[in-house]
Amino acid sequence: MELKTVKIEKPEDMNFILGQSHFIKTVEDLHEAIVQTTPQMKFGIGFCESSGPALVRFSGNEPKLIDLARKNALALSCGHVFAIFLEGGFPINILNTIKGVPEVCQVFCATANPVEVIVAETEQGRGVLGVIDGIKTRGVESDNDIQVRKEFLRRIGYKF
């Protein structure tokens, strides 16, 4: 077995979700789930098929996000893994819906941070072992940091 890291390539502030499912129909079901939950959201989905022709399946409603999803899914090439790139919303807007899609097994991360995916490769194929989401923690927040956090959440509309 060989361990590798695959860096997710995306614009610095773009949100994405990385997960795993178990069925070829996933790409259609994820597409439907997103548009039914947040119709104005722009997105692209890349899904790694893990049997038969073993292709990257894709869908979405924004060409540049679809391209990002295809590119990153191919770089990962891990069985039944999906990547969703989004604009016009946050993962929190669709995360429970994504987790509620019957064939979704798990979500590895939902973030705008830089991400490296830890991948194991064997003779059979590749699988995700985990993710490195963002940077190493630098310390504990101060009273000022708490105030800045709360102001940020109000500014983006998540707290009053």
mmCIF file of C-alpha atoms in Angstrom:
data_model
loop_
_atom_site.group_PDB
_atom_site.id
_atom_site.type_symbol
_atom_site.label_atom_id
_atom_site.label_comp_id
_atom_site.label_asym_id
_atom_site.label_seq_id
_atom_site.Cartn_x
_atom_site.Cartn_y
_atom_site.Cartn_z
ATOM 1 C CA MET A 1 0.000 0.000 0.000
ATOM 2 C CA GLU A 2 1.171 3.490 -0.836
ATOM 3 C CA LEU A 3 0.000 6.619 0.978
ATOM 4 C CA LYS A 4 -0.411 9.858 -0.965
ATOM 5 C CA THR A 5 -1.845 13.300 -0.396
ATOM 6 C CA VAL A 6 -3.954 14.959 -3.066
ATOM 7 C CA LYS A 7 -4.419 18.708 -2.755
ATOM 8 C CA ILE A 8 -7.889 19.978 -3.655
ATOM 9 C CA GLU A 9 -7.441 22.639 -6.328
ATOM 10 C CA LYS A 10 -9.911 25.494 -5.960
ATOM 11 C CA PRO A 11 -10.107 29.260 -5.504
ATOM 12 C CA GLU A 12 -9.070 30.283 -1.992
ATOM 13 C CA ASP A 13 -12.523 31.220 -0.676
ATOM 14 C CA MET A 14 -14.621 28.621 -2.511
ATOM 15 C CA ASN A 15 -16.622 26.157 -0.434
ATOM 16 C CA PHE A 16 -16.800 22.488 -1.249
ATOM 17 C CA ILE A 17 -18.007 19.207 0.193
ATOM 18 C CA LEU A 18 -16.127 15.919 -0.069
ATOM 19 C CA GLY A 19 -17.956 12.683 0.647
ATOM 20 C CA GLN A 20 -18.469 9.042 -0.253
ATOM 21 C CA SER A 21 -21.488 7.108 -1.460
ATOM 22 C CA HIS A 22 -22.217 3.687 -2.911
ATOM 23 C CA PHE A 23 -24.142 3.935 -6.179
ATOM 24 C CA ILE A 24 -23.765 5.266 -9.731
ATOM 25 C CA LYS A 25 -27.038 7.209 -9.343
ATOM 26 C CA THR A 26 -25.376 9.440 -6.729
ATOM 27 C CA VAL A 27 -24.521 12.245 -9.148
ATOM 28 C CA GLU A 28 -28.173 12.647 -10.174
ATOM 29 C CA ASP A 29 -29.475 12.360 -6.614
ATOM 30 C CA LEU A 30 -26.999 14.941 -5.297
ATOM 31 C CA HIS A 31 -27.922 17.326 -8.129
ATOM 32 C CA GLU A 32 -31.637 16.990 -7.364
ATOM 33 C CA ALA A 33 -31.066 17.378 -3.615
ATOM 34 C CA ILE A 34 -29.150 20.632 -4.056
ATOM 35 C CA VAL A 35 -31.604 22.306 -6.436
ATOM 36 C CA GLN A 36 -34.579 21.253 -4.316
ATOM 37 C CA THR A 37 -32.960 22.685 -1.170
ATOM 38 C CA THR A 38 -31.266 25.852 -2.446
ATOM 39 C CA PRO A 39 -32.396 26.558 -6.027
ATOM 40 C CA GLN A 40 -30.252 29.708 -6.455
ATOM 41 C CA MET A 41 -27.001 27.938 -5.522
ATOM 42 C CA LYS A 42 -24.462 27.405 -8.309
ATOM 43 C CA PHE A 43 -22.612 24.085 -8.114
ATOM 44 C CA GLY A 44 -20.625 21.375 -9.819
ATOM 45 C CA ILE A 45 -20.416 17.712 -8.806
ATOM 46 C CA GLY A 46 -17.716 15.181 -9.668
ATOM 47 C CA PHE A 47 -18.255 11.528 -8.723
ATOM 48 C CA CYS A 48 -15.736 8.675 -9.007
ATOM 49 C CA GLU A 49 -17.397 5.534 -10.260
ATOM 50 C CA SER A 50 -15.676 2.468 -8.775
ATOM 51 C CA SER A 51 -16.724 -0.367 -11.081
ATOM 52 C CA GLY A 52 -17.526 -0.997 -14.739
ATOM 53 C CA PRO A 53 -15.922 1.730 -16.844
ATOM 54 C CA ALA A 54 -14.762 3.534 -13.626
ATOM 55 C CA LEU A 55 -15.368 7.037 -14.986
ATOM 56 C CA VAL A 56 -15.725 10.424 -13.338
ATOM 57 C CA ARG A 57 -19.432 11.160 -13.573
ATOM 58 C CA PHE A 58 -20.472 14.813 -13.304
ATOM 59 C CA SER A 59 -23.358 17.231 -13.102
ATOM 60 C CA GLY A 60 -24.174 20.763 -11.980
ATOM 61 C CA ASN A 61 -25.514 24.083 -13.151
ATOM 62 C CA GLU A 62 -22.335 26.176 -13.482
ATOM 63 C CA PRO A 63 -19.702 25.159 -16.079
ATOM 64 C CA LYS A 64 -16.641 26.441 -14.164
ATOM 65 C CA LEU A 65 -17.742 24.572 -11.024
ATOM 66 C CA ILE A 66 -18.431 21.414 -13.010
ATOM 67 C CA ASP A 67 -14.903 21.657 -14.450
ATOM 68 C CA LEU A 68 -13.428 22.046 -10.953
ATOM 69 C CA ALA A 69 -15.403 19.053 -9.708
ATOM 70 C CA ARG A 70 -14.334 16.845 -12.632
ATOM 71 C CA LYS A 71 -10.680 17.848 -12.299
ATOM 72 C CA ASN A 72 -10.540 17.203 -8.549
ATOM 73 C CA ALA A 73 -12.510 13.955 -8.712
ATOM 74 C CA LEU A 74 -10.092 12.635 -11.351
ATOM 75 C CA ALA A 75 -7.079 13.710 -9.263
ATOM 76 C CA LEU A 76 -8.524 11.748 -6.327
ATOM 77 C CA SER A 77 -9.667 8.706 -8.359
ATOM 78 C CA CYS A 78 -11.034 7.103 -5.180
ATOM 79 C CA GLY A 79 -13.981 4.751 -5.392
ATOM 80 C CA HIS A 80 -17.419 6.283 -4.922
ATOM 81 C CA VAL A 81 -16.019 9.619 -3.727
ATOM 82 C CA PHE A 82 -17.826 12.822 -4.681
ATOM 83 C CA ALA A 83 -16.783 16.465 -4.649
ATOM 84 C CA ILE A 84 -19.279 19.321 -4.753
ATOM 85 C CA PHE A 85 -18.049 22.881 -5.408
ATOM 86 C CA LEU A 86 -20.478 25.711 -4.668
ATOM 87 C CA GLU A 87 -21.163 29.417 -5.015
ATOM 88 C CA GLY A 88 -24.113 31.476 -3.812
ATOM 89 C CA GLY A 89 -24.405 29.616 -0.528
ATOM 90 C CA PHE A 90 -22.518 27.715 2.111
ATOM 91 C CA PRO A 91 -22.194 23.999 2.865
ATOM 92 C CA ILE A 92 -24.408 24.548 5.926
ATOM 93 C CA ASN A 93 -27.270 25.359 3.500
ATOM 94 C CA ILE A 94 -27.190 21.861 1.961
ATOM 95 C CA LEU A 95 -25.132 19.635 4.274
ATOM 96 C CA ASN A 96 -28.020 17.875 6.014
ATOM 97 C CA THR A 97 -29.707 17.375 2.651
ATOM 98 C CA ILE A 98 -26.513 15.826 1.241
ATOM 99 C CA LYS A 99 -26.143 13.555 4.278
ATOM 100 C CA GLY A 100 -29.802 12.579 3.856
ATOM 101 C CA VAL A 101 -29.348 11.270 0.293
ATOM 102 C CA PRO A 102 -29.869 7.501 0.801
ATOM 103 C CA GLU A 103 -26.664 6.348 -0.882
ATOM 104 C CA VAL A 104 -24.369 8.853 0.869
ATOM 105 C CA CYS A 105 -22.217 6.940 3.362
ATOM 106 C CA GLN A 106 -20.183 9.789 4.851
ATOM 107 C CA VAL A 107 -18.975 13.338 4.468
ATOM 108 C CA PHE A 108 -15.241 13.868 4.938
ATOM 109 C CA CYS A 109 -15.347 17.678 5.021
ATOM 110 C CA ALA A 110 -17.363 20.747 4.100
ATOM 111 C CA THR A 111 -15.125 23.809 3.994
ATOM 112 C CA ALA A 112 -13.581 26.752 2.179
ATOM 113 C CA ASN A 113 -10.190 25.987 3.738
ATOM 114 C CA PRO A 114 -7.260 24.564 1.825
ATOM 115 C CA VAL A 115 -7.657 20.758 1.899
ATOM 116 C CA GLU A 116 -5.326 17.838 1.380
ATOM 117 C CA VAL A 117 -6.904 14.402 1.053
ATOM 118 C CA ILE A 118 -4.960 11.453 2.461
ATOM 119 C CA VAL A 119 -5.305 8.625 -0.052
ATOM 120 C CA ALA A 120 -4.239 4.980 0.198
ATOM 121 C CA GLU A 121 -3.478 3.182 -3.059
ATOM 122 C CA THR A 122 -3.323 -0.607 -3.422
ATOM 123 C CA GLU A 123 -3.261 -2.914 -6.443
ATOM 124 C CA GLN A 124 -7.078 -2.843 -6.408
ATOM 125 C CA GLY A 125 -7.601 0.901 -6.296
ATOM 126 C CA ARG A 126 -7.669 4.006 -4.122
ATOM 127 C CA GLY A 127 -9.525 5.094 -1.015
ATOM 128 C CA VAL A 128 -9.753 8.178 1.180
ATOM 129 C CA LEU A 129 -8.316 7.722 4.661
ATOM 130 C CA GLY A 130 -9.081 11.257 5.821
ATOM 131 C CA VAL A 131 -8.562 14.934 5.143
ATOM 132 C CA ILE A 132 -6.379 17.757 6.364
ATOM 133 C CA ASP A 133 -8.832 20.662 6.550
ATOM 134 C CA GLY A 134 -7.098 24.018 6.935
ATOM 135 C CA ILE A 135 -4.069 24.816 9.040
ATOM 136 C CA LYS A 136 -2.746 23.747 12.460
ATOM 137 C CA THR A 137 -4.477 25.389 15.439
ATOM 138 C CA ARG A 138 -2.422 28.289 16.788
ATOM 139 C CA GLY A 139 -3.919 28.773 20.260
ATOM 140 C CA VAL A 140 -7.073 29.551 22.224
ATOM 141 C CA GLU A 141 -9.325 32.513 21.395
ATOM 142 C CA SER A 142 -9.279 35.662 23.517
ATOM 143 C CA ASP A 143 -12.254 37.842 24.460
ATOM 144 C CA ASN A 144 -11.436 40.014 21.428
ATOM 145 C CA ASP A 145 -11.362 36.923 19.186
ATOM 146 C CA ILE A 146 -14.821 35.953 20.467
ATOM 147 C CA GLN A 147 -16.148 39.410 19.596
ATOM 148 C CA VAL A 148 -14.606 39.237 16.095
ATOM 149 C CA ARG A 149 -16.127 35.753 15.546
ATOM 150 C CA LYS A 150 -19.597 36.908 16.585
ATOM 151 C CA GLU A 151 -19.385 40.034 14.416
ATOM 152 C CA PHE A 152 -18.346 37.893 11.430
ATOM 153 C CA LEU A 153 -21.342 35.576 11.916
ATOM 154 C CA ARG A 154 -23.686 38.566 12.047
ATOM 155 C CA ARG A 155 -22.092 40.131 8.962
ATOM 156 C CA ILE A 156 -22.687 36.993 6.881
ATOM 157 C CA GLY A 157 -26.252 36.626 8.202
ATOM 158 C CA TYR A 158 -25.938 33.619 10.527
ATOM 159 C CA LYS A 159 -26.526 35.410 13.835
ATOM 160 C CA PHE A 160 -28.546 38.472 14.800
#
